Every structure is written in structure tokens, then in C-alpha cells.
Amino acid sequence: MEGPMKKLAAVAAAALLLAGCKPQASNEIRIGLITPLTGDVKTYGESVRNAFGIAVDEANRAGGVAGMKIVPIVEDDRNDPTEAANAATKLIKQDRVRAIVGSVTSKATIPVSDIAQGSKIPAITPSATNPKVTVADGKRKDFMFRACFIDPFQGRVMAKFARESLFKEKAAVLYDASNDYSRGIAEYFGDAFRSMGGKVVSYESYGKDDVDFSALLTKVKAASPDVIFLPDYYNKVGLIAKQAREKGIQTSLIGPDGWDSPDLVKIAGNAVEGGYFSNHYSPEDTRPEVVDWVKKYKEKFGQTPDALGTLAYDATNLLLEAIRKANSDDPARIRQALASIKGYKGVTGEAGMDDNGNAVKSAVILQIVNGRQKYLKVVNP
Amino acid sequence: MTGAGRIASFARNAAAFAAAAAAGYLLEATGIVNPYWIQIFQLACIMSISALGLNLIYGFTGLFSLGHAAFYGIGAYTAACVMKSAGGESQAVFLVSLAAGTAGAAAVALLVGLPVLRLTSDYLGIATLGFGIIMKVLFDNADSFLPMAGGARGMTGIAKMTNAAWCVASLWIVAVAVRNLVRSGFGRALVSIREDEIAAESVGIDTFLYKLAGFVAGCGLAGMAGGLYAHLYTFLHPGNFDFFKSVDVLVIVVLGGLGNISGTLVASFGWIFLLEVLRVVLPSEFIEFRWVLIPVLLIVTMLLRPQGLFGFREFRFFRDGTEG
Amino acid sequence: MEYFLQQFLNGLQTGFVYALIALGYTMVYGIVRLINFAHGDVFMVGAFLGLYAIEKFGLPLPAVFLLAVFGCALVAVAMERVAYRPLREAPRIASLITAIGMSLFLEYFTSLRQVFGPNYYSFPRPFPVTSWEAGGVSLTNIQVIIFAVTLCCLAILQFVVFRTRMGKAMRAVSYDHVTAGLMGVNVNMVISFTFGLGAALAGVGGVLYGIAYPQINTFMGVMPGLKAFTAAVLGGIGSIPGAVLGALIMGQSETLTAAYLSSTYRDGIAFVILIAVLLLRPTGILGVRRTEKV
């Protein structure tokens, strides 16, 4: 072996030594969080980390769960599937966590779900809505759960709302073809809308980095729809809405939970005024859980929590509740407890787990009135 | 080298490789080394194979390619689709799927190379960059012509076949093959094209054919690496094969030193392990500084060693006989 | 026809913004043969400076542009000094790698909370939007401003490059920097100036972009940067009119693809055109072929 090779071997050996598993004290339990803290969705990752931190602090201040102090370990996945898989493997094999919260987007969560399943460690994602996260090729990954409803449900909810409450006939759908979330909801909405007797007059896609929608909107205008469905995150929706109004399109806009952010109105101004969207909860809700949560988050971080943060808070608490019920740090028993949760009162409503690990809970429909979200109605699953 | 010497050298290589693969397998199976580091080690092997491919294209032949990740992706999707269509978890089928991934990437490289390799230097870089972006668009919409590939939602349910032994074996074979290739007359022709295309042509080398062959071989290696990747991480997403992944490989090849096999190996392992060591070393609250530190390290390294970490030095194993 | 005209106007708007970025690429390439990958991120810095100028300092529009121009120029000159100049005599690829490093650094560093922050920020419109309609085609004042400002910049650039001593020095250095140095041209200063000038145009582009698509974040420079660079190559890299022509073609191809085919394929089609053009004219539409001496 020569000089450089020797050095390399030494570095590798050092790295492996560093990797030696630290023993876990019996009165503590390690929980991992995987979230994008760098890269283009860092902002979601931070909301999730903040919320996770609040939930863990609360539990520890109350004396821990099942007599154990929670030791949180946070990992970054840069919203990249490979990094997410590495982060999950590190948490499970090196840090020996007993459960994982994460990740945030579907493309980062699918690898996490496979690894958690393979290592029999329970994991719960706050917000990955792709059905494949918990079920792939007809096989249920029974260690994977989520704290949100899935794409098909939301697509149907909004289609039904547009047909039966707004009495719309002709819908236009604009979606991001490279974003699974956007694409999934667009498809489910389109199918549901058609099956309810509506017509989809324009079904257009754009790319992740597009900012100029004038070409698309000019096309949409020519199809003269009476409602436009925009399944995407608030930042894109804001841009599209604003450009649509500038193009003279006055059709009403509707969308899914991606719309939820105080920044939507900041970006879009009055372009989204009167628009409707489905969501997990409304910050305006007067239920004590919601009021308490919004107050806590504001005190600590100086802003209203967004839907992702709120879901992360619920996801973490669902997991802690499962540990409490299992009264053990055994991953298999935690999984069992998590799977059997029914009627848990979270900020985003009363939730239970269905057979596929999806949270069963109601959606709310909100309307943007005078730049604020106004609570309209609850839609049950 | 005499015939007997050749056989002895081959036997030595084969024995060393078998020992290394067995050691890798044992470490993984017995759990002496934590599976996290084994996974990272495998990723580093895969990255090395892909980077050796680019080194063949850019380092040895001098063809500036910014679309390497596209070929990596073609290999990954091809191998995954073959494996999934066959069903089951047979090692033989896995071998076939890897071969298919390699061949698929090489075939596309041939089709693309035929027109594009007439371009030179930066223009070739841009054309391959463009090809990479076109492929990303196709991967994103793959579900409309190949439902199995999943499109923007990603391809799931790929069997986990890749293990440390497969990675070590593949890397070993590739490294030896690349070494022997660049030492051969064929390899010298490639290097002569890099050094001076006109001079090479004037001594009777069919430069276009050699360039095409170098490009196809390098892209084939990317395809092979992609096949291993697909069956290690069991999930493919178009985001894994975008322009930035091509840049990662380019950075590795340049960091290691153009036309330097040892350098490419060390830089691949260094790059992959650096990302993960930073994860372990940085405390949770500073984890977001990981990607601020990496570019700084990259810039500093490049300023200190503009010719690459290794320059022209090679490990003895890769050294060219003629250099003494 | 109205539909086509409308789409054509849309494409023109995109094309003009690309042009401002493409000019920086082409000038830097022309003078040091470097693909400055970090240029798209300088454009991002311009947009953020514009945001701060309007929202925090409440400056009037011309001052907003000035702040972005000088801020970006400063960033680019510093970047050149730290990461590119020490490598000028090294193999060309070395500075390409530091350019990639600079690009990553600017993106990830500025997305820290302590710097610009990771959110999507809404860019305040300094004036209300109005639009005029004629024959079914509508034109907004934003489009008018983009066209006017870009054309102004082009005129200034043309003047600087062809009518000033500095411009003459730039052309000399780009032709042969060793000889230019021997003739008494301060090569380092000329290169710094070129980086600064390119970045200034990107700064203007950043503010215009913010006004047109009022939402910015620290990764916004990546795609426009890549497209603008492609546009510069398409037109013939190193050529100033080529960069503008390439950018306009790029803008039209994207818009018309979205208008008549599908937006999903707009990036794909733009690059198919690029490859096709390069195959027909290997040095871009207006590029000059440098014959290689044997």
C-alpha cells in the first residue's frame, strides 16, 4: 500500500470508529426527524423542524413519554431521494432511533418508507400525500404512516365542491408535470369532475422552474372555463393567479392544501380573492387545540404556523401518543399502537389510522375573503 | 508481458478481487461495520464507476460532456425495468439487467454521439447538457409511454439486489478494464485525440470513430452504475438524474485529476464520504451549513490543486508500464 | 392570428429578460473563455437587492436599478478576484469547477435565515399594472418597461464596447490577452471590468424579473441562468448581438411550444432546437469560427 492509499484507509478507519454505536440509556428514547433543511424547499423543512421541536420540548417538559426522555436527532435530506435514504439509514443504523418523523415531500419519503419498513422501525410523515408512500405494488408497508389525507381524497373533495356547491360545468386544470403532488391531485380532480358530469375543457401542465405562464393562460382563456383548478404550492399559485388576472381571466380559482400560507395573499394580492381551497385545518378555527397551537408557535417563531408545520406537530404528537400507549421503546409495539390509534384529537382535527396507515380525518374548505382565510365548511371522508 | 506473466497477473487480480468481495460480503453479513457506512461505501463504488466512465470520455479522450447523469439514468431505468418485468430476485436476472442497463446507455450514447460528437470543446458540452435536460423531461413524463417507470412520481418496488460484493466486484472489473483499455493502443489513440486532434488525424487515426468509441464506452459505464444504483436505493426519481448530478460527476473527475484513474477513485470516495461525515460531525442545529461548507471546500481545493488532487501520479496498480 | 401575436409578445418578454443574463455570459466567455456558472446566481442577488431597495429602503425605481447594478457588479468582481483570477493560467476546467462551487455557495449561503432566507418572497410592484388592448392583443406596462429598459441597456453596452477606451481594451483582451498586455493594456482591470459590466446587466435583469414575475427565492437563478447561457451559445458565444438573438429565439421557442404543444415539453424543445442549430452551425448562429493552426 502506498502513501495516499494508506492515508485513505486511515481516514476510512477513523470514520468507521466514529460510527461506533453509542449505547442508549434505558431512560431515554431517540427519535429521528428527516426534513429538507437545505435546497429549494428549505422553507417547508424549517416549519417542520420548528413544529417537531415544539412537540418534543413539550413532552420532555412534562416528564417525557412512558418515563423516557426524548432525544431528538434532526437530519437534512435536501429534498433529494438519495440523501433521504442515507439520512434514514444513518438514523436507524447509527443513531439507533426507535421511530422517525419524516420526510416532507413524497419523493424524499418513499425511500425513507422502504428503509423504515426494511428495518422494522415505525415512521410517520407529516405531509407526503402520494399513495405509494404507505402502499407500493399492492403491498402495505406496515411500519409507515402519515398524518395527512392522500391525493385522491383531496382531488375528489374539490371536484365535488366545484360541481355540487359552486355548480360549475367547465373546469380548467393547470398543474406541474414534474411534481408528483400537483400531478396526482390534478388527475384525481379531473377524473372525479368528469364522473360527476362536468367537463374538463383545458388540462395543461408546466415545469417546476417555469415562472411565465402567459402562454398557458392565453390558451386557457381561449377555452373559456368557468372554474380553474390550480393544484400546486402557494408560491406557484400566487404567480399563476396574478398573471391570470393580468391576462383578464376573471374565472374563479380553486385549489388544494398547497395554497395554505400567509404568503399566498402577499404574492398574489387580490388575484386569489374569492378563491376556495381544501385544507387540513384553519388557523381561524376557534377549537382550543388550534388556538393554543397558533399561540405557542407565534410566541416562539413570530409567525402563524403553516399547514406543513401544523401537520408535523400532529405527526410528532401521534407518534408520542403511540409510544405512551405502547409504554415501551420497542419499535414493533410502537408500530402496533400507532396503527390502532382512533379518535386522536390533534390540531388538524380528530384523526385515526386506516388500514393503509393514512390518517382518516375531515378536510375543511376555506375561502379567501378580504385577504384572509375564511372557514367555510367541513367535508368528511 | 509474456503469456505466463499475463495469466499470473490475471490470477493475482482475480484473487485480490475475490478476497475484497468476500471481505465486503462478510462485513455486511456479520454486521461488524454499521450498515449505514456500508451503504455509503456502496454508493461511493457506484459513483466511482460512473466517474471512471466520465474520465474515459473527458479525462482521456478530451470530450467535454455535461450530460453524464442522463446516461446514468437511462441505465438505472433500463435495469430496473428489466428486473421488474422478470420478477423475482434471481442473481442471474440481476446480472442480465445490469448488462441491459449498460447496453441501453451505450446504445443511446451511440445514437446521440453520431451527430453530436462532430462538435468540439464547449459546444459539445452544451449539446450534451441539452441532451441531459431533454432526457430529464422524458423521465418526468415516462409514465405516459411506460407506466412502469412512474414518471414524476418516481419508480417504486425495485428489488434490492445490490450489495457490497456486487459493488466491489463491479468496481474492480471496471477499474481493471479502464486501466487496460487506456494502456492499449486504443487508449493511446484516445489520449492522442485529447492532446491534439489534428496531429492524431494526420498520423492516420480515424478520430471520429475513436471519439465515438470512447464516448459510448464511458456512457456504458454510467449505465452500469445506474443499474447498481437502482437496485441499491430501490426507488428512482427523475430528480436523481438532472443537470446537477452531471455536475457532481464532473467535479469528481476534475478534482481527482483528468486522465487519472487513482484520482477519480479517491475523489469519488472522498466526495461521497465527505457529505456523510459532515452529517455525523455537524451538530443537529448546524446541519444546514453542510451545503455551505461543501462549495467552500471545493473552491479551496481547486485553488490549491488546480491540476487535480493527484495530478499525474497514479497508484502503482494503475501506473502505465511505459512510465517505468 | 391574435392568439399568435399575443403569444409572440409573451415570448418577447421572456426573451428580453434572458438577453440581459445572456450578455453577461457571452462577455465573460469572450474575454476569459470561462462558462461562469455563478452568473445566474448573481442575477438572483440582483433581484434580492431590488427587493430590499423597494421594501426596506423605499427607494424610487431608478435608484433601485442603480443599487442592483452596483451590488451585482461588486459581487462579480469579488468573485473573479477570489475564485477565477488565481486560476487564470491553470487548465480552463479548473476555473469552471470553482465557478460551480461559487454558484452552489451563493445559492446555499444566501438561503440561510441569517442572509436572504429560504422563503419565496413576494417582490413588491413599484407601480400598478395597467394594460392596453388593441385588436384582441393586450400589452401591459410591465412589458413596455422590460422592452424599454433592455433596449436602453443594449444601447449603453454598444456604446461602451465600441465607443470607449475601455471597450477597445476589452476587445483587445478578448482577441489576445497576452499581446494586449504587452501593448500596455491593464489586463486584470479589463477583466474585472467585464465581469462587473456583465453582472450589472444581470442585476437589471434581476429587478425586471422581480417586477414581471413577482416572487423570488435564492434558487431562482438556476434555470434562467442555464437557459440564458444556452441562448448565448445558440447565438454564438462571445458575440453580443448573438446573445440577444439567441435569447429572443429561446424566449419564442419556449412560449410557442407552450402555446401550440404542451408546456411540459418546453425545455425539451428549446434544447432540441439548440442541438439542431449547433449541428448546422457548430459555433452558433452568429459565432465566428476560429480556425485551428496546425
mmCIF file of N, CA and C in Angstrom, chain C residues 89-160:
data_model
loop_
_atom_site.group_PDB
_atom_site.id
_atom_site.type_symbol
_atom_site.label_atom_id
_atom_site.label_comp_id
_atom_site.label_asym_id
_atom_site.label_seq_id
_atom_site.Cartn_x
_atom_site.Cartn_y
_atom_site.Cartn_z
ATOM 1 N N GLU C 89 -4.052 30.958 -15.249
ATOM 2 C CA GLU C 89 -3.048 30.242 -16.032
ATOM 3 C C GLU C 89 -3.203 28.723 -15.910
ATOM 4 N N ALA C 90 -4.133 28.283 -15.036
ATOM 5 C CA ALA C 90 -4.360 26.840 -14.850
ATOM 6 C C ALA C 90 -5.226 26.334 -15.998
ATOM 7 N N PRO C 91 -5.389 25.000 -16.128
ATOM 8 C CA PRO C 91 -6.291 24.490 -17.160
ATOM 9 C C PRO C 91 -7.680 25.126 -17.011
ATOM 10 N N ARG C 92 -8.326 25.364 -18.144
ATOM 11 C CA ARG C 92 -9.601 26.076 -18.156
ATOM 12 C C ARG C 92 -10.646 25.428 -17.247
ATOM 13 N N ILE C 93 -10.594 24.103 -17.175
ATOM 14 C CA ILE C 93 -11.621 23.383 -16.427
ATOM 15 C C ILE C 93 -11.568 23.723 -14.938
ATOM 16 N N ALA C 94 -10.375 24.085 -14.430
ATOM 17 C CA ALA C 94 -10.261 24.385 -13.004
ATOM 18 C C ALA C 94 -11.156 25.555 -12.629
ATOM 19 N N SER C 95 -11.156 26.616 -13.457
ATOM 20 C CA SER C 95 -11.998 27.752 -13.084
ATOM 21 C C SER C 95 -13.475 27.437 -13.324
ATOM 22 N N LEU C 96 -13.771 26.502 -14.225
ATOM 23 C CA LEU C 96 -15.166 26.086 -14.387
ATOM 24 C C LEU C 96 -15.662 25.432 -13.089
ATOM 25 N N ILE C 97 -14.781 24.626 -12.487
ATOM 26 C CA ILE C 97 -15.177 23.966 -11.236
ATOM 27 C C ILE C 97 -15.342 24.988 -10.108
ATOM 28 N N THR C 98 -14.435 25.971 -10.020
ATOM 29 C CA THR C 98 -14.642 26.973 -8.969
ATOM 30 C C THR C 98 -15.901 27.784 -9.259
ATOM 31 N N ALA C 99 -16.234 27.953 -10.549
ATOM 32 C CA ALA C 99 -17.481 28.663 -10.868
ATOM 33 C C ALA C 99 -18.677 27.869 -10.351
ATOM 34 N N ILE C 100 -18.628 26.539 -10.521
ATOM 35 C CA ILE C 100 -19.707 25.703 -9.997
ATOM 36 C C ILE C 100 -19.755 25.826 -8.470
ATOM 37 N N GLY C 101 -18.569 25.809 -7.853
ATOM 38 C CA GLY C 101 -18.506 25.971 -6.397
ATOM 39 C C GLY C 101 -19.118 27.295 -5.962
ATOM 40 N N MET C 102 -18.776 28.369 -6.674
ATOM 41 C CA MET C 102 -19.307 29.696 -6.357
ATOM 42 C C MET C 102 -20.827 29.708 -6.470
ATOM 43 N N SER C 103 -21.314 29.042 -7.527
ATOM 44 C CA SER C 103 -22.755 29.002 -7.748
ATOM 45 C C SER C 103 -23.453 28.309 -6.576
ATOM 46 N N LEU C 104 -22.944 27.133 -6.198
ATOM 47 C CA LEU C 104 -23.532 26.407 -5.060
ATOM 48 C C LEU C 104 -23.439 27.252 -3.797
ATOM 49 N N PHE C 105 -22.288 27.880 -3.605
ATOM 50 C CA PHE C 105 -22.099 28.667 -2.394
ATOM 51 C C PHE C 105 -23.125 29.799 -2.324
ATOM 52 N N LEU C 106 -23.266 30.545 -3.423
ATOM 53 C CA LEU C 106 -24.213 31.662 -3.410
ATOM 54 C C LEU C 106 -25.626 31.166 -3.122
ATOM 55 N N GLU C 107 -26.005 30.027 -3.738
ATOM 56 C CA GLU C 107 -27.364 29.520 -3.539
ATOM 57 C C GLU C 107 -27.606 29.111 -2.086
ATOM 58 N N TYR C 108 -26.707 28.284 -1.563
ATOM 59 C CA TYR C 108 -26.946 27.735 -0.237
ATOM 60 C C TYR C 108 -26.645 28.747 0.863
ATOM 61 N N PHE C 109 -25.651 29.593 0.648
ATOM 62 C CA PHE C 109 -25.316 30.576 1.668
ATOM 63 C C PHE C 109 -26.438 31.603 1.792
ATOM 64 N N THR C 110 -26.927 32.095 0.654
ATOM 65 C CA THR C 110 -27.967 33.121 0.748
ATOM 66 C C THR C 110 -29.294 32.546 1.234
ATOM 67 N N SER C 111 -29.484 31.206 1.137
ATOM 68 C CA SER C 111 -30.755 30.674 1.606
ATOM 69 C C SER C 111 -30.754 30.465 3.119
ATOM 70 N N LEU C 112 -29.646 30.771 3.782
ATOM 71 C CA LEU C 112 -29.654 30.719 5.255
ATOM 72 C C LEU C 112 -30.539 31.846 5.796
ATOM 73 N N ARG C 113 -31.190 31.555 6.919
ATOM 74 C CA ARG C 113 -32.041 32.574 7.540
ATOM 75 C C ARG C 113 -31.297 33.883 7.779
ATOM 76 N N GLN C 114 -29.994 33.738 8.135
ATOM 77 C CA GLN C 114 -29.228 34.924 8.513
ATOM 78 C C GLN C 114 -28.923 35.796 7.295
ATOM 79 N N VAL C 115 -29.048 35.269 6.086
ATOM 80 C CA VAL C 115 -28.741 36.067 4.896
ATOM 81 C C VAL C 115 -30.064 36.483 4.243
ATOM 82 N N PHE C 116 -30.387 35.972 3.057
ATOM 83 C CA PHE C 116 -31.655 36.360 2.442
ATOM 84 C C PHE C 116 -32.812 35.540 3.002
ATOM 85 N N GLY C 117 -32.540 34.287 3.329
ATOM 86 C CA GLY C 117 -33.587 33.414 3.865
ATOM 87 C C GLY C 117 -34.161 32.503 2.807
ATOM 88 N N PRO C 118 -34.796 31.412 3.252
ATOM 89 C CA PRO C 118 -35.189 30.347 2.331
ATOM 90 C C PRO C 118 -36.565 30.511 1.683
ATOM 91 N N ASN C 119 -37.362 31.469 2.115
ATOM 92 C CA ASN C 119 -38.752 31.528 1.641
ATOM 93 C C ASN C 119 -38.853 31.966 0.193
ATOM 94 N N TYR C 120 -40.054 31.838 -0.327
ATOM 95 C CA TYR C 120 -40.401 32.539 -1.563
ATOM 96 C C TYR C 120 -40.865 33.925 -1.140
ATOM 97 N N TYR C 121 -40.168 34.936 -1.596
ATOM 98 C CA TYR C 121 -40.527 36.286 -1.187
ATOM 99 C C TYR C 121 -41.287 36.956 -2.311
ATOM 100 N N SER C 122 -42.326 37.705 -1.910
ATOM 101 C CA SER C 122 -43.055 38.392 -2.972
ATOM 102 C C SER C 122 -42.369 39.719 -3.243
ATOM 103 N N PHE C 123 -42.176 39.973 -4.508
ATOM 104 C CA PHE C 123 -41.467 41.172 -4.939
ATOM 105 C C PHE C 123 -42.483 42.296 -5.064
ATOM 106 N N PRO C 124 -42.288 43.382 -4.331
ATOM 107 C CA PRO C 124 -43.301 44.446 -4.373
ATOM 108 C C PRO C 124 -43.298 45.150 -5.726
ATOM 109 N N ARG C 125 -44.482 45.329 -6.289
ATOM 110 C CA ARG C 125 -44.581 46.070 -7.556
ATOM 111 C C ARG C 125 -44.471 47.554 -7.253
ATOM 112 N N PRO C 126 -43.479 48.225 -7.855
ATOM 113 C CA PRO C 126 -43.333 49.653 -7.559
ATOM 114 C C PRO C 126 -44.415 50.515 -8.218
ATOM 115 N N PHE C 127 -45.221 49.928 -9.072
ATOM 116 C CA PHE C 127 -46.292 50.705 -9.729
ATOM 117 C C PHE C 127 -47.418 49.732 -10.052
ATOM 118 N N PRO C 128 -48.650 50.232 -10.186
ATOM 119 C CA PRO C 128 -49.745 49.329 -10.516
ATOM 120 C C PRO C 128 -49.661 48.865 -11.975
ATOM 121 N N VAL C 129 -50.232 47.694 -12.231
ATOM 122 C CA VAL C 129 -50.189 47.152 -13.585
ATOM 123 C C VAL C 129 -51.364 47.701 -14.381
ATOM 124 N N THR C 130 -51.089 48.164 -15.575
ATOM 125 C CA THR C 130 -52.185 48.541 -16.460
ATOM 126 C C THR C 130 -51.930 47.833 -17.787
ATOM 127 N N SER C 131 -52.994 47.607 -18.527
ATOM 128 C CA SER C 131 -52.757 47.009 -19.831
ATOM 129 C C SER C 131 -53.597 47.708 -20.890
ATOM 130 N N TRP C 132 -53.051 47.733 -22.086
ATOM 131 C CA TRP C 132 -53.760 48.332 -23.217
ATOM 132 C C TRP C 132 -54.164 47.219 -24.149
ATOM 133 N N GLU C 133 -55.367 47.366 -24.708
ATOM 134 C CA GLU C 133 -55.792 46.353 -25.649
ATOM 135 C C GLU C 133 -55.965 46.940 -27.034
ATOM 136 N N ALA C 134 -55.505 46.220 -28.024
ATOM 137 C CA ALA C 134 -55.713 46.666 -29.405
ATOM 138 C C ALA C 134 -55.887 45.422 -30.257
ATOM 139 N N GLY C 135 -57.033 45.325 -30.886
ATOM 140 C CA GLY C 135 -57.284 44.200 -31.781
ATOM 141 C C GLY C 135 -57.166 42.859 -31.097
ATOM 142 N N GLY C 136 -57.618 42.775 -29.836
ATOM 143 C CA GLY C 136 -57.608 41.499 -29.134
ATOM 144 C C GLY C 136 -56.263 41.128 -28.544
ATOM 145 N N VAL C 137 -55.266 41.981 -28.744
ATOM 146 C CA VAL C 137 -53.952 41.701 -28.179
ATOM 147 C C VAL C 137 -53.716 42.690 -27.049
ATOM 148 N N SER C 138 -53.285 42.183 -25.885
ATOM 149 C CA SER C 138 -53.074 43.120 -24.789
ATOM 150 C C SER C 138 -51.597 43.260 -24.472
ATOM 151 N N LEU C 139 -51.239 44.472 -24.120
ATOM 152 C CA LEU C 139 -49.851 44.811 -23.826
ATOM 153 C C LEU C 139 -49.847 45.464 -22.450
ATOM 154 N N THR C 140 -49.006 44.981 -21.527
ATOM 155 C CA THR C 140 -49.001 45.579 -20.195
ATOM 156 C C THR C 140 -47.861 46.576 -20.068
ATOM 157 N N ASN C 141 -48.003 47.470 -19.094
ATOM 158 C CA ASN C 141 -46.924 48.445 -18.892
ATOM 159 C C ASN C 141 -45.649 47.746 -18.424
ATOM 160 N N ILE C 142 -45.796 46.562 -17.796
ATOM 161 C CA ILE C 142 -44.608 45.811 -17.396
ATOM 162 C C ILE C 142 -43.804 45.396 -18.613
ATOM 163 N N GLN C 143 -44.536 44.897 -19.625
ATOM 164 C CA GLN C 143 -43.842 44.517 -20.856
ATOM 165 C C GLN C 143 -43.139 45.724 -21.468
ATOM 166 N N VAL C 144 -43.840 46.855 -21.473
ATOM 167 C CA VAL C 144 -43.245 48.056 -22.061
ATOM 168 C C VAL C 144 -41.964 48.413 -21.323
ATOM 169 N N ILE C 145 -42.015 48.349 -19.988
ATOM 170 C CA ILE C 145 -40.822 48.694 -19.206
ATOM 171 C C ILE C 145 -39.681 47.723 -19.488
ATOM 172 N N ILE C 146 -40.022 46.435 -19.562
ATOM 173 C CA ILE C 146 -38.970 45.456 -19.844
ATOM 174 C C ILE C 146 -38.317 45.739 -21.194
ATOM 175 N N PHE C 147 -39.154 45.984 -22.208
ATOM 176 C CA PHE C 147 -38.599 46.255 -23.541
ATOM 177 C C PHE C 147 -37.725 47.505 -23.500
ATOM 178 N N ALA C 148 -38.248 48.558 -22.875
ATOM 179 C CA ALA C 148 -37.540 49.843 -22.889
ATOM 180 C C ALA C 148 -36.212 49.728 -22.142
ATOM 181 N N VAL C 149 -36.256 49.157 -20.940
ATOM 182 C CA VAL C 149 -35.029 49.085 -20.136
ATOM 183 C C VAL C 149 -33.994 48.214 -20.832
ATOM 184 N N THR C 150 -34.423 47.084 -21.380
ATOM 185 C CA THR C 150 -33.468 46.196 -22.046
ATOM 186 C C THR C 150 -32.823 46.903 -23.235
ATOM 187 N N LEU C 151 -33.646 47.573 -24.043
ATOM 188 C CA LEU C 151 -33.086 48.250 -25.213
ATOM 189 C C LEU C 151 -32.105 49.343 -24.781
ATOM 190 N N CYS C 152 -32.442 50.046 -23.718
ATOM 191 C CA CYS C 152 -31.550 51.065 -23.163
ATOM 192 C C CYS C 152 -30.206 50.451 -22.790
ATOM 193 N N CYS C 153 -30.284 49.328 -22.065
ATOM 194 C CA CYS C 153 -29.055 48.654 -21.635
ATOM 195 C C CYS C 153 -28.221 48.258 -22.842
ATOM 196 N N LEU C 154 -28.900 47.752 -23.867
ATOM 197 C CA LEU C 154 -28.178 47.322 -25.061
ATOM 198 C C LEU C 154 -27.464 48.502 -25.701
ATOM 199 N N ALA C 155 -28.161 49.646 -25.747
ATOM 200 C CA ALA C 155 -27.555 50.830 -26.363
ATOM 201 C C ALA C 155 -26.320 51.243 -25.569
ATOM 202 N N ILE C 156 -26.450 51.249 -24.222
ATOM 203 C CA ILE C 156 -25.310 51.633 -23.391
ATOM 204 C C ILE C 156 -24.149 50.663 -23.616
ATOM 205 N N LEU C 157 -24.487 49.388 -23.671
ATOM 206 C CA LEU C 157 -23.453 48.364 -23.844
ATOM 207 C C LEU C 157 -22.727 48.568 -25.173
ATOM 208 N N GLN C 158 -23.524 48.802 -26.211
ATOM 209 C CA GLN C 158 -22.955 49.006 -27.539
ATOM 210 C C GLN C 158 -21.987 50.186 -27.511
ATOM 211 N N PHE C 159 -22.425 51.251 -26.805
ATOM 212 C CA PHE C 159 -21.591 52.443 -26.698
ATOM 213 C C PHE C 159 -20.291 52.114 -25.970
ATOM 214 N N VAL C 160 -20.409 51.429 -24.819
ATOM 215 C CA VAL C 160 -19.224 51.125 -24.024
ATOM 216 C C VAL C 160 -18.235 50.287 -24.836
#
